[in-house]
Amino acid sequence: MPAVKTTSQIIARNLRHHTQCGNGLWINPEQDLTWREAADSCTALKLSCQHRGAFLFHQQAGAEVEFTAFPGAAEQAFGWIILNLPRQKALLHMLLDCAASLLAEDGLVWLAGENKAGIKSADKVLDRKSTRLNSSHIPLSRMPSSA
């Protein structure tokens, strides 16, 4: 069994704050089994991986997972999207735009990452995106690392 990564630990610690949702999407989950804990909070949880190794790991673990640059359009919107913070700011902008287009009107986005990955500076990106996101009534949450 692989070790649980720091970002996954952050998400696992905060799952108690999440109430039941319909469909969930986790973009770029770590290569561990934390997704199973998150799946307990959803009717269905889909994983989307940009890294082939992570895709193969989750596929072998039995997850509903796709290997793609960006999650494709879903039959219905997601009530909960978890986004692991990418190191590249341009990629963060693109993934947030993608998440906004896939999120249900009353849905919630969790942006999770470690301090060394830049979660503290992600506020600047979120501030720029918040007008666009809030105009669609999309709440956006950030879970900073305590590390």
CSV table of C-alpha atoms in Angstrom, one decimal:
chain,number,residue,atom,x,y,z
A,1,MET,CA,0.0,0.0,0.0
A,2,PRO,CA,1.5,3.4,-1.0
A,3,ALA,CA,2.1,6.1,1.6
A,4,VAL,CA,-0.5,8.8,1.9
A,5,LYS,CA,0.8,12.0,0.4
A,6,THR,CA,0.6,15.3,2.3
A,7,THR,CA,-2.0,16.8,0.0
A,8,SER,CA,-4.2,13.7,0.4
A,9,GLN,CA,-3.8,14.0,4.2
A,10,ILE,CA,-5.0,17.6,4.0
A,11,ILE,CA,-8.1,16.5,2.1
A,12,ALA,CA,-8.7,13.5,4.4
A,13,ARG,CA,-8.6,15.7,7.5
A,14,ASN,CA,-11.2,18.0,6.0
A,15,LEU,CA,-13.6,15.4,4.7
A,16,ARG,CA,-15.6,15.6,7.9
A,17,HIS,CA,-16.6,19.2,6.8
A,18,HIS,CA,-18.0,17.9,3.6
A,19,THR,CA,-21.7,16.8,3.4
A,20,GLN,CA,-23.1,14.3,1.0
A,21,CYS,CA,-22.9,15.3,-2.6
A,22,GLY,CA,-24.2,13.8,-5.8
A,23,ASN,CA,-21.4,13.4,-8.4
A,24,GLY,CA,-17.8,14.3,-7.5
A,25,LEU,CA,-14.7,14.9,-9.5
A,26,TRP,CA,-11.1,14.8,-8.3
A,27,ILE,CA,-8.6,16.4,-10.7
A,28,ASN,CA,-5.0,15.1,-10.4
A,29,PRO,CA,-5.3,13.0,-7.2
A,30,GLU,CA,-2.1,11.7,-5.6
A,31,GLN,CA,-1.1,8.1,-6.1
A,32,ASP,CA,-2.7,6.8,-2.9
A,33,LEU,CA,-6.0,5.5,-1.9
A,34,THR,CA,-7.5,8.6,-0.3
A,35,TRP,CA,-10.0,8.8,-3.1
A,36,ARG,CA,-11.8,5.9,-1.5
A,37,GLU,CA,-12.5,8.0,1.6
A,38,ALA,CA,-13.7,10.9,-0.6
A,39,ALA,CA,-15.9,8.5,-2.5
A,40,ASP,CA,-17.9,7.8,0.6
A,41,SER,CA,-19.2,11.4,0.5
A,42,CYS,CA,-20.5,11.1,-3.1
A,43,THR,CA,-23.0,9.1,-5.1
A,44,ALA,CA,-20.2,8.7,-7.6
A,45,LEU,CA,-16.6,10.0,-7.7
A,46,LYS,CA,-14.7,10.3,-10.9
A,47,LEU,CA,-10.9,10.8,-11.0
A,48,SER,CA,-9.2,12.7,-13.8
A,49,CYS,CA,-5.4,12.3,-14.2
A,50,GLN,CA,-2.9,14.2,-16.3
A,51,HIS,CA,-0.1,11.8,-15.3
A,52,ARG,CA,-0.1,8.4,-16.9
A,53,GLY,CA,1.4,6.7,-13.8
A,54,ALA,CA,-1.3,8.1,-11.6
A,55,PHE,CA,-4.0,7.0,-14.1
A,56,LEU,CA,-2.6,3.4,-14.1
A,57,PHE,CA,-2.4,3.3,-10.3
A,58,HIS,CA,-6.0,4.4,-9.8
A,59,GLN,CA,-7.3,2.2,-12.6
A,60,GLN,CA,-5.6,-0.8,-11.0
A,61,ALA,CA,-7.1,0.3,-7.6
A,62,GLY,CA,-10.6,0.1,-9.1
A,63,ALA,CA,-11.4,3.8,-9.5
A,64,GLU,CA,-13.5,5.4,-12.2
A,65,VAL,CA,-10.7,7.3,-13.8
A,66,GLU,CA,-9.8,9.0,-17.1
A,67,PHE,CA,-6.4,9.9,-18.5
A,68,THR,CA,-6.7,13.3,-20.1
A,69,ALA,CA,-5.3,16.8,-20.2
A,70,PHE,CA,-8.6,18.3,-19.0
A,71,PRO,CA,-11.8,16.6,-17.7
A,72,GLY,CA,-14.3,16.3,-20.5
A,73,ALA,CA,-17.9,17.4,-20.4
A,74,ALA,CA,-20.0,15.3,-18.1
A,75,GLU,CA,-23.6,14.2,-18.6
A,76,GLN,CA,-24.5,16.2,-15.5
A,77,ALA,CA,-22.6,18.8,-13.4
A,78,PHE,CA,-20.5,17.9,-10.4
A,79,GLY,CA,-21.6,18.9,-7.0
A,80,TRP,CA,-18.0,18.7,-5.6
A,81,ILE,CA,-14.7,19.1,-7.4
A,82,ILE,CA,-11.3,18.6,-5.7
A,83,LEU,CA,-8.4,20.1,-7.5
A,84,ASN,CA,-4.9,19.2,-6.5
A,85,LEU,CA,-2.8,22.4,-6.9
A,86,PRO,CA,-0.5,22.2,-9.9
A,87,ARG,CA,2.8,24.0,-9.7
A,88,GLN,CA,2.3,25.9,-12.9
A,89,LYS,CA,0.1,29.0,-12.5
A,90,ALA,CA,-1.1,28.9,-16.1
A,91,LEU,CA,-2.2,25.3,-15.6
A,92,LEU,CA,-4.1,26.3,-12.4
A,93,HIS,CA,-5.9,29.0,-14.4
A,94,MET,CA,-6.9,26.5,-17.1
A,95,LEU,CA,-8.0,23.9,-14.5
A,96,LEU,CA,-10.1,26.4,-12.5
A,97,ASP,CA,-11.8,27.5,-15.7
A,98,CYS,CA,-12.5,23.8,-16.5
A,99,ALA,CA,-13.8,23.1,-13.0
A,100,ALA,CA,-16.1,26.2,-13.2
A,101,SER,CA,-17.6,24.8,-16.4
A,102,LEU,CA,-18.2,21.4,-14.9
A,103,LEU,CA,-19.5,22.5,-11.5
A,104,ALA,CA,-23.2,22.5,-10.5
A,105,GLU,CA,-24.7,25.8,-9.7
A,106,ASP,CA,-24.6,25.1,-5.9
A,107,GLY,CA,-21.4,23.1,-6.2
A,108,LEU,CA,-18.1,23.4,-4.3
A,109,VAL,CA,-14.5,23.4,-5.4
A,110,TRP,CA,-11.7,22.4,-3.0
A,111,LEU,CA,-8.3,23.5,-4.0
A,112,ALA,CA,-5.7,21.6,-2.0
A,113,GLY,CA,-1.9,21.8,-1.9
A,114,GLU,CA,1.1,22.1,0.2
A,115,ASN,CA,2.8,25.4,1.1
A,116,LYS,CA,5.9,24.5,-1.0
A,117,ALA,CA,3.6,23.9,-4.0
A,118,GLY,CA,2.3,27.5,-3.7
A,119,ILE,CA,-1.1,27.2,-2.0
A,120,LYS,CA,-0.6,30.5,-0.2
A,121,SER,CA,0.0,32.4,-3.5
A,122,ALA,CA,-3.0,30.6,-5.0
A,123,ASP,CA,-5.1,33.3,-3.3
A,124,LYS,CA,-4.0,35.8,-6.0
A,125,VAL,CA,-5.3,33.4,-8.7
A,126,LEU,CA,-8.5,32.8,-6.8
A,127,ASP,CA,-9.1,36.5,-6.3
A,128,ARG,CA,-8.9,37.1,-10.1
A,129,LYS,CA,-11.2,34.1,-10.7
A,130,SER,CA,-13.6,34.8,-8.0
A,131,THR,CA,-15.6,37.5,-9.9
A,132,ARG,CA,-16.2,35.1,-12.8
A,133,LEU,CA,-16.9,32.2,-10.5
A,134,ASN,CA,-19.1,34.2,-8.1
A,135,SER,CA,-21.2,35.5,-11.0
A,136,SER,CA,-22.2,31.9,-11.5
A,137,HIS,CA,-22.9,31.5,-7.7
A,138,ILE,CA,-20.0,29.0,-7.4
A,139,PRO,CA,-18.5,29.0,-3.9
A,140,LEU,CA,-14.8,28.3,-4.0
A,141,SER,CA,-12.9,26.9,-1.0
A,142,ARG,CA,-9.2,26.6,-0.2
A,143,MET,CA,-7.7,24.2,2.3
A,144,PRO,CA,-4.2,25.4,3.2
A,145,SER,CA,-1.7,23.0,4.5
A,146,SER,CA,-0.8,23.1,8.1
A,147,ALA,CA,2.7,21.9,7.3
